[in-house]
Amino acid sequence: MSVSQVTTHILDTGSGRPAAGVAVVLYVREGDDWTLVAKGETDADGRIKTLGPERIPGGAYRLNFATGAFYEGLGTETFFPEVDLNFTVSDAGEHYHVPLLLSPFAFSTYRGS
C-alpha cells in the first residue's frame, strides 16, 4: 500500500523523541455515530503512513491516540488517558497530515504537510 490520505506522527516533547508503539484509530462521522475507518500503531519514528485508504471522501474525521497506555509503558504518570483530534476533510484529493505534540500533561496539534 502507498501512503494513506490521512497520516500522523507523534513527538513526545518531554523527551524530545518520537513516540513509538502508540495505538491510533481513525474514525469517520456518520450521522451521530463514529465509524472505524482504520487503526494502526506508530513506528520507531513515531509515524503511521498507512492509516486507512489512499483516498477518503470529504467529511468529519477523528484520530484517537492511546496516550495513557504509551506513558504507562514508560512508567510515567499522564493526565490524558487518550487524545481525540477531530478534523474536517474538505478536499478529498489533498493529503491530511495530523501530527500530535505530546507530553504527560499537555498536547498540541496542527495540520502538517
PDB file of C-alpha atoms in Angstrom:
ATOM      1  CA  MET A   1       0.000   0.000   0.000  1.00  0.00           C
ATOM      2  CA  SER A   2       1.215   3.506  -0.696  1.00  0.00           C
ATOM      3  CA  VAL A   3       0.807   6.397   1.729  1.00  0.00           C
ATOM      4  CA  SER A   4      -2.736   6.863   3.010  1.00  0.00           C
ATOM      5  CA  GLN A   5      -4.585  10.143   2.625  1.00  0.00           C
ATOM      6  CA  VAL A   6      -4.501  10.673   6.407  1.00  0.00           C
ATOM      7  CA  THR A   7      -1.146  10.266   8.140  1.00  0.00           C
ATOM      8  CA  THR A   8       0.110  11.167  11.580  1.00  0.00           C
ATOM      9  CA  HIS A   9       3.153  11.219  13.773  1.00  0.00           C
ATOM     10  CA  ILE A  10       3.705  11.781  17.470  1.00  0.00           C
ATOM     11  CA  LEU A  11       6.589  13.562  19.109  1.00  0.00           C
ATOM     12  CA  ASP A  12       6.983  13.123  22.867  1.00  0.00           C
ATOM     13  CA  THR A  13       8.059  16.693  23.583  1.00  0.00           C
ATOM     14  CA  GLY A  14       9.011  15.806  27.166  1.00  0.00           C
ATOM     15  CA  SER A  15      11.768  13.516  25.946  1.00  0.00           C
ATOM     16  CA  GLY A  16      12.317  15.131  22.543  1.00  0.00           C
ATOM     17  CA  ARG A  17      11.892  11.731  20.888  1.00  0.00           C
ATOM     18  CA  PRO A  18       9.291  10.090  18.644  1.00  0.00           C
ATOM     19  CA  ALA A  19       6.510   8.251  20.449  1.00  0.00           C
ATOM     20  CA  ALA A  20       6.785   4.684  19.141  1.00  0.00           C
ATOM     21  CA  GLY A  21       4.174   1.999  19.704  1.00  0.00           C
ATOM     22  CA  VAL A  22       1.161   4.266  20.219  1.00  0.00           C
ATOM     23  CA  ALA A  23      -2.152   2.790  19.046  1.00  0.00           C
ATOM     24  CA  VAL A  24      -4.079   5.168  16.761  1.00  0.00           C
ATOM     25  CA  VAL A  25      -7.607   4.764  15.394  1.00  0.00           C
ATOM     26  CA  LEU A  26      -9.169   6.744  12.538  1.00  0.00           C
ATOM     27  CA  TYR A  27     -12.948   7.235  12.579  1.00  0.00           C
ATOM     28  CA  VAL A  28     -15.406   8.949  10.220  1.00  0.00           C
ATOM     29  CA  ARG A  29     -18.590  10.605  11.432  1.00  0.00           C
ATOM     30  CA  GLU A  30     -21.753   9.063  10.005  1.00  0.00           C
ATOM     31  CA  GLY A  31     -24.791  10.886  11.351  1.00  0.00           C
ATOM     32  CA  ASP A  32     -24.485  10.831  15.150  1.00  0.00           C
ATOM     33  CA  ASP A  33     -22.039   7.909  15.193  1.00  0.00           C
ATOM     34  CA  TRP A  34     -18.297   7.454  14.669  1.00  0.00           C
ATOM     35  CA  THR A  35     -17.412   4.531  12.377  1.00  0.00           C
ATOM     36  CA  LEU A  36     -14.000   2.853  12.333  1.00  0.00           C
ATOM     37  CA  VAL A  37     -12.002   3.516   9.170  1.00  0.00           C
ATOM     38  CA  ALA A  38      -8.591   2.123  10.146  1.00  0.00           C
ATOM     39  CA  LYS A  39      -6.231   1.533  13.024  1.00  0.00           C
ATOM     40  CA  GLY A  40      -2.505   1.238  13.407  1.00  0.00           C
ATOM     41  CA  GLU A  41       0.474   1.792  15.645  1.00  0.00           C
ATOM     42  CA  THR A  42       3.244   4.355  15.388  1.00  0.00           C
ATOM     43  CA  ASP A  43       6.573   3.027  14.152  1.00  0.00           C
ATOM     44  CA  ALA A  44      10.016   3.666  15.668  1.00  0.00           C
ATOM     45  CA  ASP A  45       9.939   7.157  14.141  1.00  0.00           C
ATOM     46  CA  GLY A  46       6.530   7.860  15.750  1.00  0.00           C
ATOM     47  CA  ARG A  47       4.771   7.780  12.359  1.00  0.00           C
ATOM     48  CA  ILE A  48       1.890   5.996  10.684  1.00  0.00           C
ATOM     49  CA  LYS A  49       1.937   6.370   6.905  1.00  0.00           C
ATOM     50  CA  THR A  50      -0.625   3.680   6.104  1.00  0.00           C
ATOM     51  CA  LEU A  51      -3.623   4.643   8.228  1.00  0.00           C
ATOM     52  CA  GLY A  52      -6.601   3.901   6.049  1.00  0.00           C
ATOM     53  CA  PRO A  53      -7.161   4.097   2.333  1.00  0.00           C
ATOM     54  CA  GLU A  54      -5.313   6.196  -0.206  1.00  0.00           C
ATOM     55  CA  ARG A  55      -8.496   8.223  -0.765  1.00  0.00           C
ATOM     56  CA  ILE A  56     -11.343   9.040   1.612  1.00  0.00           C
ATOM     57  CA  PRO A  57     -14.471  11.102   0.999  1.00  0.00           C
ATOM     58  CA  GLY A  58     -14.896  14.553   2.496  1.00  0.00           C
ATOM     59  CA  GLY A  59     -16.416  14.744   5.952  1.00  0.00           C
ATOM     60  CA  ALA A  60     -15.718  14.825   9.676  1.00  0.00           C
ATOM     61  CA  TYR A  61     -12.960  12.555  10.972  1.00  0.00           C
ATOM     62  CA  ARG A  62     -11.397  11.734  14.339  1.00  0.00           C
ATOM     63  CA  LEU A  63      -7.999  10.377  15.278  1.00  0.00           C
ATOM     64  CA  ASN A  64      -7.882   8.656  18.670  1.00  0.00           C
ATOM     65  CA  PHE A  65      -4.448   8.240  20.269  1.00  0.00           C
ATOM     66  CA  ALA A  66      -3.935   5.783  23.165  1.00  0.00           C
ATOM     67  CA  THR A  67      -1.615   8.099  25.082  1.00  0.00           C
ATOM     68  CA  GLY A  68      -2.285   6.630  28.525  1.00  0.00           C
ATOM     69  CA  ALA A  69      -1.042   3.188  27.515  1.00  0.00           C
ATOM     70  CA  PHE A  70       2.058   4.773  25.955  1.00  0.00           C
ATOM     71  CA  TYR A  71       3.007   6.598  29.148  1.00  0.00           C
ATOM     72  CA  GLU A  72       2.077   3.637  31.332  1.00  0.00           C
ATOM     73  CA  GLY A  73       4.612   1.595  29.355  1.00  0.00           C
ATOM     74  CA  LEU A  74       7.220   4.229  30.217  1.00  0.00           C
ATOM     75  CA  GLY A  75       6.246   4.235  33.890  1.00  0.00           C
ATOM     76  CA  THR A  76       5.205   7.893  33.574  1.00  0.00           C
ATOM     77  CA  GLU A  77       2.062   9.456  35.003  1.00  0.00           C
ATOM     78  CA  THR A  78      -0.118  11.299  32.483  1.00  0.00           C
ATOM     79  CA  PHE A  79      -3.214  13.440  32.678  1.00  0.00           C
ATOM     80  CA  PHE A  80      -4.564  12.260  29.311  1.00  0.00           C
ATOM     81  CA  PRO A  81      -5.533   8.576  29.012  1.00  0.00           C
ATOM     82  CA  GLU A  82      -6.302   9.276  25.355  1.00  0.00           C
ATOM     83  CA  VAL A  83      -6.354  12.184  22.925  1.00  0.00           C
ATOM     84  CA  ASP A  84      -9.050  12.710  20.292  1.00  0.00           C
ATOM     85  CA  LEU A  85      -8.355  15.067  17.395  1.00  0.00           C
ATOM     86  CA  ASN A  86     -11.373  15.979  15.268  1.00  0.00           C
ATOM     87  CA  PHE A  87     -10.810  17.457  11.826  1.00  0.00           C
ATOM     88  CA  THR A  88     -12.580  18.021   8.532  1.00  0.00           C
ATOM     89  CA  VAL A  89     -11.547  16.616   5.177  1.00  0.00           C
ATOM     90  CA  SER A  90     -12.835  19.224   2.753  1.00  0.00           C
ATOM     91  CA  ASP A  91     -10.833  18.241  -0.324  1.00  0.00           C
ATOM     92  CA  ALA A  92     -10.833  14.511  -0.993  1.00  0.00           C
ATOM     93  CA  GLY A  93      -7.790  14.946  -3.258  1.00  0.00           C
ATOM     94  CA  GLU A  94      -5.489  16.502  -0.645  1.00  0.00           C
ATOM     95  CA  HIS A  95      -3.171  14.806   1.830  1.00  0.00           C
ATOM     96  CA  TYR A  96      -4.042  15.342   5.516  1.00  0.00           C
ATOM     97  CA  HIS A  97      -1.110  15.030   7.917  1.00  0.00           C
ATOM     98  CA  VAL A  98      -2.225  15.458  11.542  1.00  0.00           C
ATOM     99  CA  PRO A  99       0.727  15.433  13.975  1.00  0.00           C
ATOM    100  CA  LEU A 100       0.477  15.260  17.752  1.00  0.00           C
ATOM    101  CA  LEU A 101       2.998  17.005  20.005  1.00  0.00           C
ATOM    102  CA  LEU A 102       2.641  15.250  23.330  1.00  0.00           C
ATOM    103  CA  SER A 103       3.844  15.489  26.912  1.00  0.00           C
ATOM    104  CA  PRO A 104       2.398  13.855  30.039  1.00  0.00           C
ATOM    105  CA  PHE A 105       0.326  16.938  30.917  1.00  0.00           C
ATOM    106  CA  ALA A 106      -0.177  18.779  27.615  1.00  0.00           C
ATOM    107  CA  PHE A 107      -0.646  18.278  23.902  1.00  0.00           C
ATOM    108  CA  SER A 108      -0.785  20.336  20.739  1.00  0.00           C
ATOM    109  CA  THR A 109      -1.505  19.688  17.093  1.00  0.00           C
ATOM    110  CA  TYR A 110      -1.509  21.354  13.700  1.00  0.00           C
ATOM    111  CA  ARG A 111      -2.168  20.475  10.084  1.00  0.00           C
ATOM    112  CA  GLY A 112       1.123  19.352   8.636  1.00  0.00           C
ATOM    113  CA  SER A 113       2.170  18.619   5.098  1.00  0.00           C
TER     114      SER A 113
END
